[in-house]
PDB file of C-alpha atoms in Angstrom:
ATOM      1  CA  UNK A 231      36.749  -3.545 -16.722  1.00 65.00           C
ATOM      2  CA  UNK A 232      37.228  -7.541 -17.947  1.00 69.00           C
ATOM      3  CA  UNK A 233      39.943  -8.555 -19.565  1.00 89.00           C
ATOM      4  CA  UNK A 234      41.510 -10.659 -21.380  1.00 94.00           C
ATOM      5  CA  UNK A 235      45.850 -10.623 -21.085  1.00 95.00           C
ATOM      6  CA  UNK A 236      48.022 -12.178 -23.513  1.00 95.00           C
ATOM      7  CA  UNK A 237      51.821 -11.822 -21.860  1.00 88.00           C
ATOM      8  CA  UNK A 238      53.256 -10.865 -25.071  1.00 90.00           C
ATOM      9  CA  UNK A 239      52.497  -8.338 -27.454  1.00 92.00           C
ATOM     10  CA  UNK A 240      55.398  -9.027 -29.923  1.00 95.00           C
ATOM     11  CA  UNK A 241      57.500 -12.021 -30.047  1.00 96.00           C
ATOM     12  CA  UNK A 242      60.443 -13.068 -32.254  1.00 97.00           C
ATOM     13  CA  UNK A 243      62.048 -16.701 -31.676  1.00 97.00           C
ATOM     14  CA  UNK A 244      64.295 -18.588 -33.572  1.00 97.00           C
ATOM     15  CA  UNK A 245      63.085 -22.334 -35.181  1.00 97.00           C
ATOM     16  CA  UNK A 246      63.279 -25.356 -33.040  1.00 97.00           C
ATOM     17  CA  UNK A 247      62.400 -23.051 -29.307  1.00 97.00           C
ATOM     18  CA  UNK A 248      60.125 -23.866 -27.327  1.00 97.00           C
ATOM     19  CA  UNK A 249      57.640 -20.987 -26.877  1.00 97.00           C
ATOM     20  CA  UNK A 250      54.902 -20.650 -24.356  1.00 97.00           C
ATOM     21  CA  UNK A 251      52.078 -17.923 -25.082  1.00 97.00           C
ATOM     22  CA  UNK A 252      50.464 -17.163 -21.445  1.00 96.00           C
ATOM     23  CA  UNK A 253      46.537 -16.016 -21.620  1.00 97.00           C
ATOM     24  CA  UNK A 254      44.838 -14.661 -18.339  1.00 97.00           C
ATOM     25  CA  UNK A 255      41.245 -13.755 -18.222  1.00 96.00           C
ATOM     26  CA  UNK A 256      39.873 -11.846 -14.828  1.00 94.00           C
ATOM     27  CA  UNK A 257      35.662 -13.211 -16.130  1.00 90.00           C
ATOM     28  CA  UNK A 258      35.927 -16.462 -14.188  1.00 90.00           C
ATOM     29  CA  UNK A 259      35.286 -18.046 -17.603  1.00 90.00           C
ATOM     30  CA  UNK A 260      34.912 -21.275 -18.365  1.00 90.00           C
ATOM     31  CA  UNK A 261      35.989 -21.973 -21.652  1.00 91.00           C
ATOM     32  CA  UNK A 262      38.945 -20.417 -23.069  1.00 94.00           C
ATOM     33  CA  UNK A 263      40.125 -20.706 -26.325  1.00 95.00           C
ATOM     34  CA  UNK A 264      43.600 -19.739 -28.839  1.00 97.00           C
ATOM     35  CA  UNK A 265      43.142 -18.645 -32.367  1.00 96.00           C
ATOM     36  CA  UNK A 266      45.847 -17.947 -35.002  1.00 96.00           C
ATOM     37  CA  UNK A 267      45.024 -15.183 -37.618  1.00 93.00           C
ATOM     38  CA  UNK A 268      46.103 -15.360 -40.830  1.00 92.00           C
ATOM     39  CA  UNK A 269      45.606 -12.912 -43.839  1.00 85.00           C
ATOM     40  CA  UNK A 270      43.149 -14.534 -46.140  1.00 81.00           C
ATOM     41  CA  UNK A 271      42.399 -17.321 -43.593  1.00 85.00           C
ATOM     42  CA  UNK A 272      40.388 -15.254 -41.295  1.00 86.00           C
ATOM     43  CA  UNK A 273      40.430 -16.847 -37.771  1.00 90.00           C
ATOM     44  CA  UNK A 274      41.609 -20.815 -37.062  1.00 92.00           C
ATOM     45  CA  UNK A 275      40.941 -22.932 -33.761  1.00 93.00           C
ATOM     46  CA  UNK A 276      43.972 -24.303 -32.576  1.00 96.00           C
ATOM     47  CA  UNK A 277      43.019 -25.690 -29.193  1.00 96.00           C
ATOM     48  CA  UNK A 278      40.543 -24.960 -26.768  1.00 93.00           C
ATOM     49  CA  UNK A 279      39.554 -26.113 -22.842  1.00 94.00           C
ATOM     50  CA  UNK A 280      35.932 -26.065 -21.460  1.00 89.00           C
ATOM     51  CA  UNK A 281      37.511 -26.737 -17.967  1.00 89.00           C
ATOM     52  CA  UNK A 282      40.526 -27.040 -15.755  1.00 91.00           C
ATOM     53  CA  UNK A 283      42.431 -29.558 -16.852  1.00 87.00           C
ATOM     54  CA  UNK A 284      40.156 -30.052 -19.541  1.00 90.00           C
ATOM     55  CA  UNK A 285      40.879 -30.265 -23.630  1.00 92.00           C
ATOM     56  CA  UNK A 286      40.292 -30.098 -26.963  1.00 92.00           C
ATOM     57  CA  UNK A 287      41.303 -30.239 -30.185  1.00 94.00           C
ATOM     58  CA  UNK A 288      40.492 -27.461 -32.789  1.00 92.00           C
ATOM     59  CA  UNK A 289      40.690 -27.075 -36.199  1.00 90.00           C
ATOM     60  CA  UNK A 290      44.575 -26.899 -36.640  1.00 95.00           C
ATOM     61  CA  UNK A 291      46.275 -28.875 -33.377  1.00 96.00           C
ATOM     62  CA  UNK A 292      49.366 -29.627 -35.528  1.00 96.00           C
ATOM     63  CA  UNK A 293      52.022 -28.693 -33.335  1.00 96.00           C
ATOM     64  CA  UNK A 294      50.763 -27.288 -30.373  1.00 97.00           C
ATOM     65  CA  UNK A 295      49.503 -28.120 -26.985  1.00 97.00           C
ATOM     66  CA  UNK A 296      47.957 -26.298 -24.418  1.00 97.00           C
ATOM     67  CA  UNK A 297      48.035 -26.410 -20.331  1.00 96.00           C
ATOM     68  CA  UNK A 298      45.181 -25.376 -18.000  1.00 96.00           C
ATOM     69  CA  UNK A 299      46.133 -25.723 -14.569  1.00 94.00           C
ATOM     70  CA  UNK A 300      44.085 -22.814 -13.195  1.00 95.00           C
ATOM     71  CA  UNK A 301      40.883 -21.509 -14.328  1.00 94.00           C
ATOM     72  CA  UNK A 302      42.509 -18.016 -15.662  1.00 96.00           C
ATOM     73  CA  UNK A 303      44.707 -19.024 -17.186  1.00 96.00           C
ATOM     74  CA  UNK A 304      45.272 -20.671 -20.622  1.00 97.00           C
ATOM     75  CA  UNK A 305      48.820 -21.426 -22.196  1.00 97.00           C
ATOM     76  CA  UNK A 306      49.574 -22.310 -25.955  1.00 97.00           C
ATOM     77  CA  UNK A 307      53.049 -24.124 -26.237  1.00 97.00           C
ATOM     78  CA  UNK A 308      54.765 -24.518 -29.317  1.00 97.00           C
ATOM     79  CA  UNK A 309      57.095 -27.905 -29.162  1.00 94.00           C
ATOM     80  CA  UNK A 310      59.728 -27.309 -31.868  1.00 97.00           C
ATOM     81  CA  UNK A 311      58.809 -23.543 -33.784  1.00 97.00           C
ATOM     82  CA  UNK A 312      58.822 -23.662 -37.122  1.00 97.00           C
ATOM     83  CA  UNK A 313      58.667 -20.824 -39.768  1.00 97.00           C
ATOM     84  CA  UNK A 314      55.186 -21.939 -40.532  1.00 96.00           C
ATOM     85  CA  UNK A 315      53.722 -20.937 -37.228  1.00 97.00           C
ATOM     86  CA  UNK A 316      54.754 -16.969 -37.797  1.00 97.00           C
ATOM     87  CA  UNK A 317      51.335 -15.373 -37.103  1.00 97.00           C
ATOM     88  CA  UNK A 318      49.479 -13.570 -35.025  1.00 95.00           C
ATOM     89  CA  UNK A 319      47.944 -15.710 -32.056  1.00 97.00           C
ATOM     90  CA  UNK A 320      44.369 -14.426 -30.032  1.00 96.00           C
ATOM     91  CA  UNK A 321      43.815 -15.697 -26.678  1.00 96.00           C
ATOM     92  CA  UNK A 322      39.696 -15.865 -25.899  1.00 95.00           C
ATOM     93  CA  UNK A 323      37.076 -16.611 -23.058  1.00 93.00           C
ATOM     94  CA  UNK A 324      34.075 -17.233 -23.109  1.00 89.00           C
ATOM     95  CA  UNK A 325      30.665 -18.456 -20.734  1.00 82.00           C
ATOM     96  CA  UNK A 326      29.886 -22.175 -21.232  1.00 75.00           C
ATOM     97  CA  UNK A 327      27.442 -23.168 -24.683  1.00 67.00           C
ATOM     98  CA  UNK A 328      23.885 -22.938 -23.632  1.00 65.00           C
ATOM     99  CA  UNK A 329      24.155 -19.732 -21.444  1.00 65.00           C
ATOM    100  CA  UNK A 330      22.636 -17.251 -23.748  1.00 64.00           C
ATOM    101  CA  UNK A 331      25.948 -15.626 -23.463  1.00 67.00           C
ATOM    102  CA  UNK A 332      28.578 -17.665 -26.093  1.00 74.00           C
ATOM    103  CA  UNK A 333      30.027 -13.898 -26.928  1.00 84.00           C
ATOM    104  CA  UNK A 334      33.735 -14.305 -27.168  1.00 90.00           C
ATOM    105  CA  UNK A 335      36.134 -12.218 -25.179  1.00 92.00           C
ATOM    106  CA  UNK A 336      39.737 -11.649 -26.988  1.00 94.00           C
ATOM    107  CA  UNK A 337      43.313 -10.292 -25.759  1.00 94.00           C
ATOM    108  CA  UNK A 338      45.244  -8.383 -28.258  1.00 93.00           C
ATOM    109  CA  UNK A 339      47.104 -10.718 -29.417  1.00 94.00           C
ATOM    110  CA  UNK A 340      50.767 -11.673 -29.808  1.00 96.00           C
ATOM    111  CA  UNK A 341      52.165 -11.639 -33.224  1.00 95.00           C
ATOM    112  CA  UNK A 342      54.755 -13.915 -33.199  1.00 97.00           C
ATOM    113  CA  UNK A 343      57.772 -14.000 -35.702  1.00 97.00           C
ATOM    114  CA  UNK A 344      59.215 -17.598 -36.452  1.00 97.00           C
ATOM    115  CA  UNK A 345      63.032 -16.937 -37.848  1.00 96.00           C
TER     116      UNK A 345
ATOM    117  CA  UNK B  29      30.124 -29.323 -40.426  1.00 81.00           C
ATOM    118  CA  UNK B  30      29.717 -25.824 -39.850  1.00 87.00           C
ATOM    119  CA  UNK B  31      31.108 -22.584 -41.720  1.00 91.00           C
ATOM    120  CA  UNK B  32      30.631 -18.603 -42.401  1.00 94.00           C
ATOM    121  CA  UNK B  33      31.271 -17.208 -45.713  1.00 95.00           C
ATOM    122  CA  UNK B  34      31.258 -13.257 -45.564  1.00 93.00           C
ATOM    123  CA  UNK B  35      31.947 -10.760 -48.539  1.00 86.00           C
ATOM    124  CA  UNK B  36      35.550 -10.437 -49.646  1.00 84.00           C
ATOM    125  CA  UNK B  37      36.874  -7.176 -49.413  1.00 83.00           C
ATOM    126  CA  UNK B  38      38.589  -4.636 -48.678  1.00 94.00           C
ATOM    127  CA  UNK B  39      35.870  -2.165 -49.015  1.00 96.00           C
ATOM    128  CA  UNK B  40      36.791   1.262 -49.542  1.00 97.00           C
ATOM    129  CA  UNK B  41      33.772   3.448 -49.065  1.00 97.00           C
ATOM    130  CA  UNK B  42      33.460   7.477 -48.426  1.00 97.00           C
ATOM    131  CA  UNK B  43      32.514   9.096 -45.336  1.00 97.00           C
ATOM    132  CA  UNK B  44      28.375   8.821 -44.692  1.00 96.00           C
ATOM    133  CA  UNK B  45      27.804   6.110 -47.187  1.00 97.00           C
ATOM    134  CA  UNK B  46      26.071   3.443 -46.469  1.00 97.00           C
ATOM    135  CA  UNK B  47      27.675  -0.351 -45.289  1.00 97.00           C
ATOM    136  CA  UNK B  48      26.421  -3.612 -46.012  1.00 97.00           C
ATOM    137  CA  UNK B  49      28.950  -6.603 -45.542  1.00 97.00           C
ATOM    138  CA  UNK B  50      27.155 -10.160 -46.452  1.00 97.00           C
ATOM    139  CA  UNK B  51      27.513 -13.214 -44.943  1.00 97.00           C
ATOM    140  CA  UNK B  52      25.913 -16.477 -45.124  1.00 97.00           C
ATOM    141  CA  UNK B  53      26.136 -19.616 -43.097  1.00 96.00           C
ATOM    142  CA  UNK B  54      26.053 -23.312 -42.870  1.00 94.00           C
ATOM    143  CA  UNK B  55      25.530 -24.963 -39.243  1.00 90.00           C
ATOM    144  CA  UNK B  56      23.140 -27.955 -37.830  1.00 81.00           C
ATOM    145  CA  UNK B  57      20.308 -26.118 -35.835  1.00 78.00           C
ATOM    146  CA  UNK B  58      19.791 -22.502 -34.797  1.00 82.00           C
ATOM    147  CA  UNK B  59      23.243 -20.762 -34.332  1.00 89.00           C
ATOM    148  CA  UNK B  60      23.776 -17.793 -32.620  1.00 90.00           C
ATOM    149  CA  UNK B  61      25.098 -15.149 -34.591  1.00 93.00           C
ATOM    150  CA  UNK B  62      27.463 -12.483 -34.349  1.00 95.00           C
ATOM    151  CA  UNK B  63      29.649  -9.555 -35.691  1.00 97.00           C
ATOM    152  CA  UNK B  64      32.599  -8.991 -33.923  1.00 96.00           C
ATOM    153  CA  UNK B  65      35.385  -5.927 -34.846  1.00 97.00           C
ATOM    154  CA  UNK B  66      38.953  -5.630 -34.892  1.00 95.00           C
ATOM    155  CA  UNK B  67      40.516  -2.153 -34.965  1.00 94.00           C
ATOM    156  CA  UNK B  68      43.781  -1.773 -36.114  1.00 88.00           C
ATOM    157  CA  UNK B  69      46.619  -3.482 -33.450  1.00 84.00           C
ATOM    158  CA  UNK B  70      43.363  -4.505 -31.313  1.00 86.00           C
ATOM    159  CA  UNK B  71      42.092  -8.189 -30.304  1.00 88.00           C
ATOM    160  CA  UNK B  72      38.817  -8.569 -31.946  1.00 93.00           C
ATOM    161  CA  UNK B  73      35.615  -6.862 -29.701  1.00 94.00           C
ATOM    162  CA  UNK B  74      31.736  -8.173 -30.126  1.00 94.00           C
ATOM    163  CA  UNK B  75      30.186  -5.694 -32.260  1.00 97.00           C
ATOM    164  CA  UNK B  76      26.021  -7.167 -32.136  1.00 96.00           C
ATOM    165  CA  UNK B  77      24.464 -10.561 -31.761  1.00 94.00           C
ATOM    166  CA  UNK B  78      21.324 -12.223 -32.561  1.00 93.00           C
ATOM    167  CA  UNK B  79      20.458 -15.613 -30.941  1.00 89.00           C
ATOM    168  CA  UNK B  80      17.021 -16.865 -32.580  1.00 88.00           C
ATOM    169  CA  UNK B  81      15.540 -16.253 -36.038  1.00 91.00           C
ATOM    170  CA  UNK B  82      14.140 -12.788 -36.763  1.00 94.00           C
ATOM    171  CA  UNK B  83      15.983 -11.487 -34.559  1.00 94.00           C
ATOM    172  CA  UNK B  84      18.014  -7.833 -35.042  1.00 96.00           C
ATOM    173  CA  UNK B  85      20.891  -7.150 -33.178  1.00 96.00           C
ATOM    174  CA  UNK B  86      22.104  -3.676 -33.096  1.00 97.00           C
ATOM    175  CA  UNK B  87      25.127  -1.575 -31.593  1.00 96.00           C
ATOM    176  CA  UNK B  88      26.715   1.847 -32.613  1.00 95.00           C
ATOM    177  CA  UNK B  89      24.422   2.620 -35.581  1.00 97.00           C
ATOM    178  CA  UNK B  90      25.187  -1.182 -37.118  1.00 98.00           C
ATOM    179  CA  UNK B  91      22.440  -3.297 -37.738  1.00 98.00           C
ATOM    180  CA  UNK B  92      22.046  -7.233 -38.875  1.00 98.00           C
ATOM    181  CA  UNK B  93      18.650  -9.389 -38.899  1.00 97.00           C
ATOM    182  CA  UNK B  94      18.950 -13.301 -38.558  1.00 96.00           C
ATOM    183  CA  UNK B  95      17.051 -14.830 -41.465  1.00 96.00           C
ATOM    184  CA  UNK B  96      16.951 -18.089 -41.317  1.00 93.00           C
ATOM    185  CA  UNK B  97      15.561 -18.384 -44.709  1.00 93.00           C
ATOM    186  CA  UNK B  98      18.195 -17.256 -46.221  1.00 95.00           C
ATOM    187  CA  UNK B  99      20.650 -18.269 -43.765  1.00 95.00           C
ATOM    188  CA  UNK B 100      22.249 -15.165 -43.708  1.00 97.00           C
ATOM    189  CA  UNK B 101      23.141 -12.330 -41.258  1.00 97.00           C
ATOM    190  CA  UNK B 102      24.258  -9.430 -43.035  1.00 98.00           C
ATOM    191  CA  UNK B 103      25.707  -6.678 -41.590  1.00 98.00           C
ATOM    192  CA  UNK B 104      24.598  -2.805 -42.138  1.00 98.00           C
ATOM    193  CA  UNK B 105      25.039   0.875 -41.252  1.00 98.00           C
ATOM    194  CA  UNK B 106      23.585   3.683 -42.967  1.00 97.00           C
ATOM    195  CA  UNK B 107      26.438   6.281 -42.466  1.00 96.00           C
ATOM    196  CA  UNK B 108      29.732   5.343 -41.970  1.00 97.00           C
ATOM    197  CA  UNK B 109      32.655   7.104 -40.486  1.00 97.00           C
ATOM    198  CA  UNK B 110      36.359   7.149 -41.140  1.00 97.00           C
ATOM    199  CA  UNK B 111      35.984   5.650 -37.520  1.00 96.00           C
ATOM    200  CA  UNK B 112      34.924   2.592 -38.429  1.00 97.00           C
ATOM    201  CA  UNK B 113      37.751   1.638 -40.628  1.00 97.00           C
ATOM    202  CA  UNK B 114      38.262  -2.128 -38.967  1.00 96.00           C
ATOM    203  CA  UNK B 115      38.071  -5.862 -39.763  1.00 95.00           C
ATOM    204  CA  UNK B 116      34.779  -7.190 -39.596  1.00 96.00           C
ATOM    205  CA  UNK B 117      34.335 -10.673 -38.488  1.00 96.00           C
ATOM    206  CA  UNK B 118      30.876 -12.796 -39.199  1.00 96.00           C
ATOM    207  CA  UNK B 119      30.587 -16.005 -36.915  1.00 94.00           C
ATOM    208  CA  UNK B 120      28.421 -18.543 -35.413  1.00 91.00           C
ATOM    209  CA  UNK B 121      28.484 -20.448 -32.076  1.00 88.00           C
ATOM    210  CA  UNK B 122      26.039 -23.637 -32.640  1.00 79.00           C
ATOM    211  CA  UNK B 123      24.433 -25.328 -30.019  1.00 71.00           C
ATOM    212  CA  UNK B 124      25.895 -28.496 -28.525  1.00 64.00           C
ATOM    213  CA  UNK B 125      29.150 -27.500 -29.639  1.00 62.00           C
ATOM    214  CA  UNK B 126      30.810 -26.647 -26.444  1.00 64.00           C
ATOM    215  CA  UNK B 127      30.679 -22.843 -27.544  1.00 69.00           C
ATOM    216  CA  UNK B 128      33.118 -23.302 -30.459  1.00 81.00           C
ATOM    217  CA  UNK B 129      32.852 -19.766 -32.979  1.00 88.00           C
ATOM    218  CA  UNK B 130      33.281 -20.825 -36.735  1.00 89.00           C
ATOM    219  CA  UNK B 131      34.722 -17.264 -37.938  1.00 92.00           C
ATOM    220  CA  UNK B 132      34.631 -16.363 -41.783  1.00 92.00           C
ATOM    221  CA  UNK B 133      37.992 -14.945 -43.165  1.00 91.00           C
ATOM    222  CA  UNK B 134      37.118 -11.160 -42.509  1.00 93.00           C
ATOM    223  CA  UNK B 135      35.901  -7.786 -44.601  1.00 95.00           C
ATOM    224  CA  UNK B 136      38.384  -5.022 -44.330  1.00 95.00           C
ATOM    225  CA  UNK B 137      36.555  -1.888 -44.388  1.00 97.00           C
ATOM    226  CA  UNK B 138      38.268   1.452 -44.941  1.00 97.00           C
ATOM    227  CA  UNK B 139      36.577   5.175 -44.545  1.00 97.00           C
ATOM    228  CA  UNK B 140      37.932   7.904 -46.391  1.00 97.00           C
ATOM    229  CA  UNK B 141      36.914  11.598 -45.229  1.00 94.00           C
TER     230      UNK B 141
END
């Protein structure tokens, strides 16, 4: 069965951590991608990698970055948490643009509490 | 740029009535198109797809027809059950954009028996 595994299911930190989110997929996917969901704001790109080593910007970059030293495996950091960033966070994968096959594959997400 | 507007919701509806959730879209080109699901304390699953115009994508008794016309892909099923109680996601992955989904902000749907 494929999967997608975010480390985390809950997570509570306190403002100023650093906080790594860990994402493994088992597809050999190339592009992976993180998503925050918000209530109201339906789902926001924060960052997402077409390749190893390879990034990009989303929608809402504003204090994150990303790492993608392996080909599984896709990492969300936050610098410096702030309250604002309390939400719930979806990891996804995905075959390259072109395929036929662009259908996203999500984890279950970590929601992740910001005190 | 790109974006997916669906219907607002929640939707309350009784069991064996019948679903639509709109949606409409804005992108450069032919999108693909696609529902996806989330059930409750789940990551969001693919639900149906259509890639080209005309086409109907279909899965678990849901239907939705891309009309390119009308630039719109709504969603359908003709008898619902207190099963499908979810969040229902439209979105579109446009060509030459490195497989990016635009999502719209999500229907909740509730079933009551």
């Amino acid at each position: 069965d494929v999967k997608v595994t975010q480390s985390s299911r809950y997570l509570v930190k306190r403002t100023g951590e650093k906080v790594f989110l860990e994402c493994v997929q088992d597809m050999d996917h190339e592009n992976m991608f993180w998503y925050r969901q918000d209530p109201g704001l339906g789902l926001r790109l924060i960052y997402f990698s077409y390749d190893v080593k390879m990034k990009e910007k989303g929608d809402i970059p504003e204090g994150y970055s990303v790492s993608r030293e392996k080909k599984e495996r896709f990492s969300l950091i936050l610098e410096s948490a702030s309250t604002n960033q309390t939400s719930m966070y979806l990891c996804a994968s995905s075959f390259p643009a072109g395929t036929g096959n662009e259908k996203l594959f999500f984890g279950s997400g970590t929601q992740l509490s910001v005190l | 740029g790109n974006s997916v507007t669906q219907m607002e919701g929640p939707v309350t509806l009784s069991e064996e009535a019948f679903l639509t959730i709109n949606c409409t879209y804005t992108a450069t080109g032919y999108p693909s198109l696609f529902w996806y699901v989330q059930y409750p304390g789940e990551g969001l699953q693919l639900l149906l797809k259509a890639t080209k115009a005309d086409d109907k994508g279909s899965n678990k008794g849901f239907e939705a027809t891309y009309r390119k016309e009308t630039t719109s892909f709504h969603l359908e099923k003709g008898s619902v059950q207190v099963s499908d109680s979810a969040v229902y996601f439209c979105a579109l992955s446009a060509r030459g954009n490195a497989g990016k989904s635009t999502f719209g902000d999500g229907t909740t749907l509730t079933v009551k028996p």
